[in-house]
Short mmCIF file of C-alpha atoms and ligand atoms in Angstrom, two decimals:
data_model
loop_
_atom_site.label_atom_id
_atom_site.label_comp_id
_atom_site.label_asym_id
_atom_site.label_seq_id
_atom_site.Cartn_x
_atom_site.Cartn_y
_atom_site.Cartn_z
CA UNK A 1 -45.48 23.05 -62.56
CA UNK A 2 -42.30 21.05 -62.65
CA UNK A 3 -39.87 22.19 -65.16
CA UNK A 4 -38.49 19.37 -68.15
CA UNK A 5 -35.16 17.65 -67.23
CA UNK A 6 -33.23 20.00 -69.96
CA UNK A 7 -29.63 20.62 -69.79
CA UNK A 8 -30.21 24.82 -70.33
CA UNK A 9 -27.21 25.80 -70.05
CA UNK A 10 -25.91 23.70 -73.06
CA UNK A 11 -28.63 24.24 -75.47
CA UNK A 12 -27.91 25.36 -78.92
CA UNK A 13 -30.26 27.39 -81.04
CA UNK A 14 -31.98 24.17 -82.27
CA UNK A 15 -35.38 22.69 -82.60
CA UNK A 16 -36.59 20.67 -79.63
CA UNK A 17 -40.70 19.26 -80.24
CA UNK A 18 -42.63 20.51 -76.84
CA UNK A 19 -46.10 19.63 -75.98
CA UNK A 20 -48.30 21.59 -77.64
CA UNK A 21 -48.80 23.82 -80.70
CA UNK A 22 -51.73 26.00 -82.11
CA UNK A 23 -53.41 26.04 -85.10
CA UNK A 24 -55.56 27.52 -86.60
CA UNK A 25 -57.45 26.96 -90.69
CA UNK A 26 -58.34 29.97 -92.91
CA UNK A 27 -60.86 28.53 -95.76
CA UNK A 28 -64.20 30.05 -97.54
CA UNK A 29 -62.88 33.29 -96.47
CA UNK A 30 -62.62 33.16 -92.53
CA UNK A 31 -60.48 32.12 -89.81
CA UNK A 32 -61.56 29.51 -87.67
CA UNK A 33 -61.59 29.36 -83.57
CA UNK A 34 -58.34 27.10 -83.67
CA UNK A 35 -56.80 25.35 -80.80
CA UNK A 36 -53.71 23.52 -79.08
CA UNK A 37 -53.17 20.46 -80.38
CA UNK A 38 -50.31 17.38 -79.78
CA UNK A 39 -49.54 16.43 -83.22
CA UNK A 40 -46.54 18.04 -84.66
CA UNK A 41 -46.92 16.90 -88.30
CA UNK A 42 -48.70 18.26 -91.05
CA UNK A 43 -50.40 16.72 -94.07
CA UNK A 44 -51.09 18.20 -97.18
CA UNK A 45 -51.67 17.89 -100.59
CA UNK A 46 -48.23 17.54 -102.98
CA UNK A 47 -49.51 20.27 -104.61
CA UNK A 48 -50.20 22.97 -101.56
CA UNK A 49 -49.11 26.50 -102.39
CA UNK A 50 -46.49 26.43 -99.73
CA UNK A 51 -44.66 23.48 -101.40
CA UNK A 52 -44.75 24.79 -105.33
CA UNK A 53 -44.40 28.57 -104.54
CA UNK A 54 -42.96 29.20 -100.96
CA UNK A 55 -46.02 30.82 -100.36
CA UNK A 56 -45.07 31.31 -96.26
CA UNK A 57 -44.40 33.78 -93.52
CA UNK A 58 -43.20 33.49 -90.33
CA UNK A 59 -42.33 35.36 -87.05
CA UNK A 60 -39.96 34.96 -84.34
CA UNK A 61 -39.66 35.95 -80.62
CA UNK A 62 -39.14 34.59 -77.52
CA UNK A 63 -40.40 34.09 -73.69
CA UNK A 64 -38.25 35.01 -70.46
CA UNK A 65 -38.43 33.96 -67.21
CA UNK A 66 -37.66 37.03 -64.90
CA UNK A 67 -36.06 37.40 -62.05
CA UNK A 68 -39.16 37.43 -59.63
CA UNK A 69 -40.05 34.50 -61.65
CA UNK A 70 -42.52 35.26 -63.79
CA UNK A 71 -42.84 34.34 -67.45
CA UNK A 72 -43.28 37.07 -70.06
CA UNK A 73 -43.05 37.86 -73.88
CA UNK A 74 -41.53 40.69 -75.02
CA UNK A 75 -43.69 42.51 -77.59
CA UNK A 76 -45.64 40.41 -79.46
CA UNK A 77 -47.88 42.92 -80.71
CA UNK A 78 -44.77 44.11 -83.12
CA UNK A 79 -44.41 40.74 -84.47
CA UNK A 80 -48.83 40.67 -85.06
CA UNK A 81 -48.11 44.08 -86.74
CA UNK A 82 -45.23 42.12 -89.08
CA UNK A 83 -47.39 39.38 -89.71
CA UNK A 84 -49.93 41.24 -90.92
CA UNK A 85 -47.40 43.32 -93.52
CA UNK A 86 -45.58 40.04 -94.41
CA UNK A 87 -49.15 38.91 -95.27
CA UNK A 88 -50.32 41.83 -97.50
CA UNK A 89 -47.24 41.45 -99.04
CA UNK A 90 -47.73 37.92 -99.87
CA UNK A 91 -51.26 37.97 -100.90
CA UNK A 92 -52.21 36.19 -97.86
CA UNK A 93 -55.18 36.70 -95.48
CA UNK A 94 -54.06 38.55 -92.47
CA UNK A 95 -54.46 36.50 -89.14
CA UNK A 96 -56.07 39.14 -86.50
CA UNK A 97 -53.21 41.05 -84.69
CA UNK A 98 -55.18 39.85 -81.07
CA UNK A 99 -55.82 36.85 -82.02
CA UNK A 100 -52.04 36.63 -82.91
CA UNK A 101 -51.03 37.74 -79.20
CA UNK A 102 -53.50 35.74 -77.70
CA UNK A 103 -52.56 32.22 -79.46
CA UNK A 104 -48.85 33.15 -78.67
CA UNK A 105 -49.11 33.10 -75.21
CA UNK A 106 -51.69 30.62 -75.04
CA UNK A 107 -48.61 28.32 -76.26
CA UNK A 108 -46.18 29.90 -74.04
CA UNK A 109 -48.64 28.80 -70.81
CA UNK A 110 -49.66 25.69 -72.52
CA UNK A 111 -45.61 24.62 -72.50
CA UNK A 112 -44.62 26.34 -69.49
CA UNK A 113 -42.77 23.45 -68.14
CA UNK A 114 -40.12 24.03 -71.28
CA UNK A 115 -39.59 27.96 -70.74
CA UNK A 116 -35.65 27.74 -69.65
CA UNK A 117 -35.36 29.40 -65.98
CA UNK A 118 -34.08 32.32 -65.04
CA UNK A 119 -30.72 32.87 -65.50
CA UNK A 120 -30.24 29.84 -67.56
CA UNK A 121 -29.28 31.79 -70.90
CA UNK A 122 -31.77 30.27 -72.43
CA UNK A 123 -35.58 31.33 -73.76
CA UNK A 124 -38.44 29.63 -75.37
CA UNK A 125 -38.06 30.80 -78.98
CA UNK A 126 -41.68 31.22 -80.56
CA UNK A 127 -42.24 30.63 -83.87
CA UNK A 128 -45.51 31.54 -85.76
CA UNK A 129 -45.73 30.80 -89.33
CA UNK A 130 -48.47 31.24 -92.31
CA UNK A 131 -49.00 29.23 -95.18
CA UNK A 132 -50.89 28.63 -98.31
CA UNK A 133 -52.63 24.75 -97.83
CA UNK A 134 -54.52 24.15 -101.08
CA UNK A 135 -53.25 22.31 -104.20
CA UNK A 136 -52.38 25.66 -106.68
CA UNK A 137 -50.27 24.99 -109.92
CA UNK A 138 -51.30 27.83 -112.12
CA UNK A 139 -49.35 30.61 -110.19
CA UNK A 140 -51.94 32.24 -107.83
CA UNK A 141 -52.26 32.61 -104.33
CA UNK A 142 -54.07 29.90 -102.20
CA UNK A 143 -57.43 30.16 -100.94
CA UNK A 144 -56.96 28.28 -97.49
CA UNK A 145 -54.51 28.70 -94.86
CA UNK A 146 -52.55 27.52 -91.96
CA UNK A 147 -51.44 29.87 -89.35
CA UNK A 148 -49.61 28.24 -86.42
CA UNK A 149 -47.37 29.12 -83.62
CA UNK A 150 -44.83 26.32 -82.03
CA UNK A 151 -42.52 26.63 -79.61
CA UNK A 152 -39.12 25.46 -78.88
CA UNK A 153 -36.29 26.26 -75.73
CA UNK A 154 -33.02 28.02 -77.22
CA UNK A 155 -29.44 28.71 -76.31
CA UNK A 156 -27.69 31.40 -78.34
CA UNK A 157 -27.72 31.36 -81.67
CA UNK A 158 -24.01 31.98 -83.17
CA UNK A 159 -22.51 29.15 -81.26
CA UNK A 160 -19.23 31.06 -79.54
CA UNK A 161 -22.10 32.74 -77.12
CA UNK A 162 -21.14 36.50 -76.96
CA UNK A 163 -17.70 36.20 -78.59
CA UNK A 164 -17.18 38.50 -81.24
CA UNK A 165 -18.13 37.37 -85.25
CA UNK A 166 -16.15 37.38 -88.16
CA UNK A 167 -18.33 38.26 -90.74
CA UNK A 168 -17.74 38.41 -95.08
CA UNK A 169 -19.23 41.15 -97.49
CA UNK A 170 -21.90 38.62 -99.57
CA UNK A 171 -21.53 38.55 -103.61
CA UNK A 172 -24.83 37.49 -103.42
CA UNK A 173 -27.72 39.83 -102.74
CA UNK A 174 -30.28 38.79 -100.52
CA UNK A 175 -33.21 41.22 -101.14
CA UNK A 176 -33.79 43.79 -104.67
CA UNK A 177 -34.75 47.30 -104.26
CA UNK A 178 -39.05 46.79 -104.33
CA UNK A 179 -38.65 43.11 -103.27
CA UNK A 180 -39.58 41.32 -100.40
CA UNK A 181 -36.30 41.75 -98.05
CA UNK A 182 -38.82 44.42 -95.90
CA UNK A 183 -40.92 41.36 -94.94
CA UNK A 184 -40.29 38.17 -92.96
CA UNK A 185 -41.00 35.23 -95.64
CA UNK A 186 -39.56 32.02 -96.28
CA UNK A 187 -37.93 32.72 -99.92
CA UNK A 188 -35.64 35.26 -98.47
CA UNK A 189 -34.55 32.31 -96.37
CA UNK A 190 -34.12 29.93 -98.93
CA UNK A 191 -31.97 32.30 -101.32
CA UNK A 192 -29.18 33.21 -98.27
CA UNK A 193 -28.58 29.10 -97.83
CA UNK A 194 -25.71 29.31 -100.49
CA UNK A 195 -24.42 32.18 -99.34
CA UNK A 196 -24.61 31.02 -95.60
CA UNK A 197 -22.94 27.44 -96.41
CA UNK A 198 -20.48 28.95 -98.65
CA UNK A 199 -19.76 31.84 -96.10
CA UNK A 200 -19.36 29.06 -93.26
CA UNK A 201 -17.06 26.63 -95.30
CA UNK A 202 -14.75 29.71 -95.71
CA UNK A 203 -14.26 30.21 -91.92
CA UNK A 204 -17.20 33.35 -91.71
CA UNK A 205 -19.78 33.31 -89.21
CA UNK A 206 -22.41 35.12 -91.23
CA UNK A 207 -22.45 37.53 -94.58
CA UNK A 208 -22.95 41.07 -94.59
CA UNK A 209 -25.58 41.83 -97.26
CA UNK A 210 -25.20 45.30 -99.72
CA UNK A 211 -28.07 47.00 -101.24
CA UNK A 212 -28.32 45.45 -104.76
CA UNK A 213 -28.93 48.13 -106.61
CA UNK A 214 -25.80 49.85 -105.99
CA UNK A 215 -23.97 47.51 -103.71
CA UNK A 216 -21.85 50.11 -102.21
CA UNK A 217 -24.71 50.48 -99.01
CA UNK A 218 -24.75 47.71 -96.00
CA UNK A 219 -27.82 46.22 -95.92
CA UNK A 220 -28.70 43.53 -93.12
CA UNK A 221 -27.05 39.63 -92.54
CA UNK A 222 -29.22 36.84 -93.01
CA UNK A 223 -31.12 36.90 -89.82
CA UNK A 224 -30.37 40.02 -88.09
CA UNK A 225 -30.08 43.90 -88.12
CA UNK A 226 -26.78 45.96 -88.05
CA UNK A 227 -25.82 48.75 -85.40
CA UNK A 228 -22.97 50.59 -85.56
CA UNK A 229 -21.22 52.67 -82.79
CA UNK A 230 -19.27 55.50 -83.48
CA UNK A 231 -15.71 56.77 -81.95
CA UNK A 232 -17.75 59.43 -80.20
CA UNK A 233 -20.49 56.95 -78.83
CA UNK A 234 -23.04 57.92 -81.24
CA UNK A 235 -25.24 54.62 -82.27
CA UNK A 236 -26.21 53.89 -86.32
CA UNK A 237 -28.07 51.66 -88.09
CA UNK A 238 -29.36 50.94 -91.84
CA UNK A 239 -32.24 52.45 -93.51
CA UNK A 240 -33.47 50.77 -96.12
CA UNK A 241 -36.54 49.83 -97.69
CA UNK A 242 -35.40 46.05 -98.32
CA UNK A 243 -34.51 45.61 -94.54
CA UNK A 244 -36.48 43.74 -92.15
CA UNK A 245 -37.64 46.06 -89.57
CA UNK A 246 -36.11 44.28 -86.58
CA UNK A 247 -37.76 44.97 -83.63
CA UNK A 248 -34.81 44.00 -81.18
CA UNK A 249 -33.34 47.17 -83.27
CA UNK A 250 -35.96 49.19 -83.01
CA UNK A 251 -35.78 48.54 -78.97
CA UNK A 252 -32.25 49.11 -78.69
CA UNK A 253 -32.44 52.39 -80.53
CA UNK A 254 -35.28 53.18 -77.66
CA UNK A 255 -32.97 51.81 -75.12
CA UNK A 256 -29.98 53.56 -76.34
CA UNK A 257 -31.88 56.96 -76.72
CA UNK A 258 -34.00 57.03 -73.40
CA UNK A 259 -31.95 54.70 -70.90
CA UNK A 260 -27.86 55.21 -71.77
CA UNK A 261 -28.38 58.83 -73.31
CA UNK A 262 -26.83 58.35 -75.87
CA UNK A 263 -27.58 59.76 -79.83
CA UNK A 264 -28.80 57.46 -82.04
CA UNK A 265 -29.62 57.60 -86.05
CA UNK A 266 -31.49 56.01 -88.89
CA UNK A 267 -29.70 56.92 -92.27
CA UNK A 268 -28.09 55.56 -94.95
CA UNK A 269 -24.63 53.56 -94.30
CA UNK A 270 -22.05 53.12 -97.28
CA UNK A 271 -19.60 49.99 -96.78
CA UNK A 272 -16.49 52.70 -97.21
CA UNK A 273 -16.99 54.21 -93.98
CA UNK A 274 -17.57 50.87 -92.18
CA UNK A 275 -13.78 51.15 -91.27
CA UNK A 276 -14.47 54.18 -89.16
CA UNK A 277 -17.03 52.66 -86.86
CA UNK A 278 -15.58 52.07 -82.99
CA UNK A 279 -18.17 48.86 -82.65
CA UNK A 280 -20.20 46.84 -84.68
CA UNK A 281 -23.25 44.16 -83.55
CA UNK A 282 -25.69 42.25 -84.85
CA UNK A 283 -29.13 42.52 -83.83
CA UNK A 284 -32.20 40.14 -83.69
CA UNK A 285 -34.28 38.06 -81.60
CA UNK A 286 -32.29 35.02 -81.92
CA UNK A 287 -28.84 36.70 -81.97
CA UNK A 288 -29.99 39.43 -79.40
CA UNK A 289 -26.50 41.76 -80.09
CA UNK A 290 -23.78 39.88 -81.19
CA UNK A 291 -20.94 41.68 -80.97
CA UNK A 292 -18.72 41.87 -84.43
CA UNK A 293 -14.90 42.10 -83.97
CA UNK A 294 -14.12 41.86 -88.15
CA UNK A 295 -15.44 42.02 -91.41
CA UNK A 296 -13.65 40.55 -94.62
CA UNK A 297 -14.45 42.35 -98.14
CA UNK A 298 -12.71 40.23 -100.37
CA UNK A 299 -9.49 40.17 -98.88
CA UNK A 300 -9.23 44.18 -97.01
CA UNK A 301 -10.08 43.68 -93.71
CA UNK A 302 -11.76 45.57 -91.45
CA UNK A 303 -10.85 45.27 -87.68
CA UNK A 304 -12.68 47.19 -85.13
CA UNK A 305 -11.03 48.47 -82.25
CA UNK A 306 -13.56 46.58 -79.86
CA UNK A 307 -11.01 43.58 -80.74
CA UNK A 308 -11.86 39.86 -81.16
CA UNK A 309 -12.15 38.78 -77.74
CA UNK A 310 -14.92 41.13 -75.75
CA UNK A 311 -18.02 42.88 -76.60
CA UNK A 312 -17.60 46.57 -76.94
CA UNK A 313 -18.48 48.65 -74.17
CA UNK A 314 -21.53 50.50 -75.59
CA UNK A 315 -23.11 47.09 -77.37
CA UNK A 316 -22.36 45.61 -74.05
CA UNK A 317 -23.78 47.92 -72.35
CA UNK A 318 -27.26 47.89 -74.62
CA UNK A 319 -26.98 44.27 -73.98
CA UNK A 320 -26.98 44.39 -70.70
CA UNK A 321 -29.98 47.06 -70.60
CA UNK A 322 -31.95 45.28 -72.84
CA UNK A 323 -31.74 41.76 -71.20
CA UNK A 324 -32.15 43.04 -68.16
CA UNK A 325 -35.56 44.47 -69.01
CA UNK A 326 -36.38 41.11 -71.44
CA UNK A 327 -35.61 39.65 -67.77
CA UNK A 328 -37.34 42.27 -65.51
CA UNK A 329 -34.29 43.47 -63.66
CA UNK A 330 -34.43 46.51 -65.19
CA UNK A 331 -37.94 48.78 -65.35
CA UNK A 332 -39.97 48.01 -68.94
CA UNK A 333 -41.14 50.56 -71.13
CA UNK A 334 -45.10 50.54 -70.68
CA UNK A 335 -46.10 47.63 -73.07
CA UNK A 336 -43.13 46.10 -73.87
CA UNK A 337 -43.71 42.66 -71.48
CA UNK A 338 -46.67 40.40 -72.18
CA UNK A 339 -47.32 38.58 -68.80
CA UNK A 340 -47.94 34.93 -69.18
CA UNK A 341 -50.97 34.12 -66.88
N1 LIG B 401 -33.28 40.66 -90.16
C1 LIG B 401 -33.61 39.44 -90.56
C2 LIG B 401 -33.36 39.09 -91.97
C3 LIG B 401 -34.19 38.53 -89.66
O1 LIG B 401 -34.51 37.29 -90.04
C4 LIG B 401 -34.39 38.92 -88.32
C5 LIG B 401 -35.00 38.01 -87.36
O2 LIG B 401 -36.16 38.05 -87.10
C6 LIG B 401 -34.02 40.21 -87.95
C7 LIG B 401 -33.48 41.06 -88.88
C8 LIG B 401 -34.23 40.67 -86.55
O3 LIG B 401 -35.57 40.98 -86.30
P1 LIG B 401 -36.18 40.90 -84.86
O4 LIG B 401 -35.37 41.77 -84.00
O5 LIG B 401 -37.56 41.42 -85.02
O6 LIG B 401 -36.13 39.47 -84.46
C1 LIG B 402 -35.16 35.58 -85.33
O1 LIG B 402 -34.24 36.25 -84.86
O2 LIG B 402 -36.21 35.35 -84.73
C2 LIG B 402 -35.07 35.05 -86.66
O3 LIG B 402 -36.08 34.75 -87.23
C3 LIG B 402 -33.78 34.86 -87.28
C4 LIG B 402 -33.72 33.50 -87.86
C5 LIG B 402 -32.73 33.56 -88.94
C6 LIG B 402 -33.43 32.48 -86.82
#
């Protein structure tokens, strides 16, 4: 299979249109077979569910070429499991967590001549998505669905690569306390775009969210988890029920425990002792870590010692451990690699 003429090293974390895409219809209360299809454009109704009430979820992970060349996902079932909770959440049917796993790779194969090689820096980002289809105007779920998975080949996504982020404390709250900031749908997208432009147009790369209820507890950015390392090397992140649960986070607190050693914990983190934290990253399938050298709360800045011009050593080093099993240099916990056959 010859690989597209694609400039990997220099692509951005845009969309690109590849060959194929599945899809698949939910209507009189089942799921059909569904398929890979060419056409990249949808028609609906003006009225569809999706277009009045956001009624749409979506995943996101990504496929790796690895060093003996193979091409792999890396843990799709999570993202099924997601889906499925994003779904309940939404009053949406749930699309069956195999059938989830199956259709992703099935596009993975299908577009195998787009997966970036190894070594490259870049991956084919996955997308799978669920939305309501039918005309609703009285607010109520819709009765048919579209669940479909594209794909697309990425660079990194915060455009400096792995140079450290300067990052703003949001006055804007992205999820409430018993909302929908645990879940992966569209309308917690749609409410960060002000805060995003605004926080770009003042020099930021990204905001750092607070719980709303109090707003004295760091929450999440827009599209990634925080982890925090502390002057004796212990690693922290967020708890919090209006988080997503990011599954890059959830690996690197694996990584971190079982692979470097080191001490890791879950708990509650208040903004006020931000200051004392020896590294700071952001984590996520697009942004992978992204190392954070500052953070701006109106005005008082916070500067961590890991400076502005390096990764840390201990997000570097969870970098490194986690690429290099996302790239099969380093031995995967059982499970964690889909093989794309
Ligand atoms: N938090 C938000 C709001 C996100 O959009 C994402 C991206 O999916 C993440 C965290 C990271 O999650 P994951 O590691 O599963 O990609
Ligand atoms: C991802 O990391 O997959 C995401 O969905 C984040 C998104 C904001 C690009």
């Amino acid at each position: 299979m010859e690989k597209k003429n694609i400039d990997w090293q220099n692509i951005g974390f845009g969309y690109m249109k590849t060959d194929k895409r599945f899809v698949s219809s939910y209507k009189d209360g089942a799921w059909d077979e569904g398929a890979l299809i060419d056409d990249d454009m949808i028609t609906m109704s003006e009225c569809a569910c999706v277009l009045q009430y956001a009624q749409t979820i979506f995943e996101g992970m990504k496929a790796y070429t690895t060093e003996d060349g193979r091409i792999v996902v890396f843990r799709p079932d999570l993202n099924a499991e997601r889906l499925a909770n994003s779904a309940k959440r939404m009053e949406m049917p749930v699309y069956p967590e195999d059938k989830f796993v199956d259709a992703v790779l099935k596009v993975v194969k299908a577009n195998e001549a787009y997966v970036p090689p190894y070594g490259s820096g870049a991956t084919l980002y996955l997308r799978p998505y669920m939305f309501g289809i039918n005309p609703v105007i009285g607010v109520k779920p819709a009765d048919e669905y579209q669940f479909r998975v594209f794909s697309t080949p990425v660079g990194p996504y915060f455009k400096g690569g792995i140079k450290p982020l300067t990052i703003r404390v949001s006055d804007f709250d992205r999820a409430a306390p018993h909302g929908t900031g645990h879940i992966k749908a569209g309308l917690n997208y749609a409410m960060s775009l002000h805060a995003i432009v605004s926080a770009h147009e003042e020099g930021y790369d990204e905001n750092m969210y607070l719980d709303a209820g109090t707003r004295t507890k760091v929450e999440e950015t827009g599209g990634a988890n925080f982890l925090f390392v502390t002057k004796d090397g212990k690693i922290v992140t967020p708890k919090s029920g209006s988080i997503l649960p990011s599954i890059t986070r959830r690996s690197l607190m694996h990584v971190a425990k079982e692979y470097l050693g080191l001490e890791t914990e879950e708990r509650e983190v208040y903004l006020d002792e931000v200051k004392d934290f020896a590294e700071c990253g952001l984590c996520g399938t697009a942004a992978v870590i992204s190392p954070v050298g500052k953070i701006v709360d109106h005005g008082r800045e916070i500067c961590f010692p890991s400076g502005m011009d390096d990764m840390g050593p201990v997000t570097k080093k969870l970098y490194e451990t986690l690429t290099g099993i996302q790239m099969g240099r380093i031995e995967a916990p059982e499970g964690w690699l889909r093989v794309v056959e």
